[in-house]
Amino acid sequence: MIVWALILILVSGTGQTASYLATVSATMDGCFRERSELLIEAEWYDGHFPPGSQAICVKMPVKGLKL
């Protein structure tokens, strides 16, 4: 079985990076909806993540996913 993991990526001006598993969805469409919700929850209303950040949907096997 496959799921879609929404990963939030943050890169600081000093080059340090962090990534977080934001949510897991059963479908790619669901993951993109969750990505849009993340923008709204963070009050980034222009539809774009701020510089140095991004969220991506990654296809994952359920057995390889550690929550």
PDB file of C-alpha atoms in Angstrom:
ATOM      1  CA  MET A   1       0.000   0.000   0.000  1.00  0.00           C
ATOM      2  CA  ILE A   2       1.155   3.541  -0.829  1.00  0.00           C
ATOM      3  CA  VAL A   3       0.458   6.780   1.047  1.00  0.00           C
ATOM      4  CA  TRP A   4       1.497  10.377   0.440  1.00  0.00           C
ATOM      5  CA  ALA A   5       3.577  12.150   3.091  1.00  0.00           C
ATOM      6  CA  LEU A   6       3.531  15.948   3.275  1.00  0.00           C
ATOM      7  CA  ILE A   7       7.040  17.059   4.225  1.00  0.00           C
ATOM      8  CA  LEU A   8       7.762  20.633   5.344  1.00  0.00           C
ATOM      9  CA  ILE A   9      11.332  21.733   4.562  1.00  0.00           C
ATOM     10  CA  LEU A  10      13.005  24.744   6.210  1.00  0.00           C
ATOM     11  CA  VAL A  11      16.410  26.154   5.251  1.00  0.00           C
ATOM     12  CA  SER A  12      17.959  28.942   7.347  1.00  0.00           C
ATOM     13  CA  GLY A  13      20.224  31.681   6.057  1.00  0.00           C
ATOM     14  CA  THR A  14      23.144  29.893   7.701  1.00  0.00           C
ATOM     15  CA  GLY A  15      22.540  26.752   5.646  1.00  0.00           C
ATOM     16  CA  GLN A  16      20.990  24.697   8.419  1.00  0.00           C
ATOM     17  CA  THR A  17      18.040  22.603   7.323  1.00  0.00           C
ATOM     18  CA  ALA A  18      15.122  20.917   9.027  1.00  0.00           C
ATOM     19  CA  SER A  19      12.337  18.755   7.689  1.00  0.00           C
ATOM     20  CA  TYR A  20       9.122  17.680   9.353  1.00  0.00           C
ATOM     21  CA  LEU A  21       6.462  15.147   8.506  1.00  0.00           C
ATOM     22  CA  ALA A  22       3.368  17.364   8.541  1.00  0.00           C
ATOM     23  CA  THR A  23       0.703  14.791   7.631  1.00  0.00           C
ATOM     24  CA  VAL A  24      -0.026  11.600   5.711  1.00  0.00           C
ATOM     25  CA  SER A  25      -2.776  11.198   3.099  1.00  0.00           C
ATOM     26  CA  ALA A  26      -4.148   8.211   1.250  1.00  0.00           C
ATOM     27  CA  THR A  27      -4.121  10.038  -2.111  1.00  0.00           C
ATOM     28  CA  MET A  28      -1.956  12.566  -3.904  1.00  0.00           C
ATOM     29  CA  ASP A  29      -4.954  14.916  -4.178  1.00  0.00           C
ATOM     30  CA  GLY A  30      -5.431  14.657  -0.414  1.00  0.00           C
ATOM     31  CA  CYS A  31      -1.790  15.543   0.137  1.00  0.00           C
ATOM     32  CA  PHE A  32      -2.102  18.633  -2.068  1.00  0.00           C
ATOM     33  CA  ARG A  33      -5.231  19.685  -0.153  1.00  0.00           C
ATOM     34  CA  GLU A  34      -3.301  19.307   3.118  1.00  0.00           C
ATOM     35  CA  ARG A  35      -0.476  21.392   1.621  1.00  0.00           C
ATOM     36  CA  SER A  36      -2.943  24.181   0.837  1.00  0.00           C
ATOM     37  CA  GLU A  37      -4.365  23.936   4.361  1.00  0.00           C
ATOM     38  CA  LEU A  38      -0.851  24.273   5.777  1.00  0.00           C
ATOM     39  CA  LEU A  39      -0.468  27.573   3.903  1.00  0.00           C
ATOM     40  CA  ILE A  40      -3.741  28.831   5.391  1.00  0.00           C
ATOM     41  CA  GLU A  41      -2.959  27.637   8.933  1.00  0.00           C
ATOM     42  CA  ALA A  42       0.419  29.386   8.820  1.00  0.00           C
ATOM     43  CA  GLU A  43      -1.312  32.532   7.478  1.00  0.00           C
ATOM     44  CA  TRP A  44       0.697  32.539   4.242  1.00  0.00           C
ATOM     45  CA  TYR A  45      -2.311  33.736   2.274  1.00  0.00           C
ATOM     46  CA  ASP A  46      -0.503  34.616  -0.935  1.00  0.00           C
ATOM     47  CA  GLY A  47      -0.367  30.903  -1.805  1.00  0.00           C
ATOM     48  CA  HIS A  48       3.402  30.624  -1.542  1.00  0.00           C
ATOM     49  CA  PHE A  49       5.698  29.421   1.186  1.00  0.00           C
ATOM     50  CA  PRO A  50       8.151  32.047   2.479  1.00  0.00           C
ATOM     51  CA  PRO A  51      11.725  32.070   1.164  1.00  0.00           C
ATOM     52  CA  GLY A  52      13.719  29.229   2.660  1.00  0.00           C
ATOM     53  CA  SER A  53      10.716  26.935   3.071  1.00  0.00           C
ATOM     54  CA  GLN A  54       8.657  24.545   0.993  1.00  0.00           C
ATOM     55  CA  ALA A  55       6.284  21.634   1.452  1.00  0.00           C
ATOM     56  CA  ILE A  56       6.319  18.637  -0.852  1.00  0.00           C
ATOM     57  CA  CYS A  57       4.224  15.499  -1.243  1.00  0.00           C
ATOM     58  CA  VAL A  58       6.294  12.322  -1.286  1.00  0.00           C
ATOM     59  CA  LYS A  59       4.959   8.892  -2.236  1.00  0.00           C
ATOM     60  CA  MET A  60       5.811   6.418   0.532  1.00  0.00           C
ATOM     61  CA  PRO A  61       5.238   2.732   1.193  1.00  0.00           C
ATOM     62  CA  VAL A  62       3.274   2.335   4.409  1.00  0.00           C
ATOM     63  CA  LYS A  63       5.832  -0.114   5.806  1.00  0.00           C
ATOM     64  CA  GLY A  64       8.624   2.471   5.427  1.00  0.00           C
ATOM     65  CA  LEU A  65       6.761   5.299   7.145  1.00  0.00           C
ATOM     66  CA  LYS A  66       7.631   6.058  10.763  1.00  0.00           C
ATOM     67  CA  LEU A  67       5.243   8.464  12.469  1.00  0.00           C
TER      68      LEU A  67
END
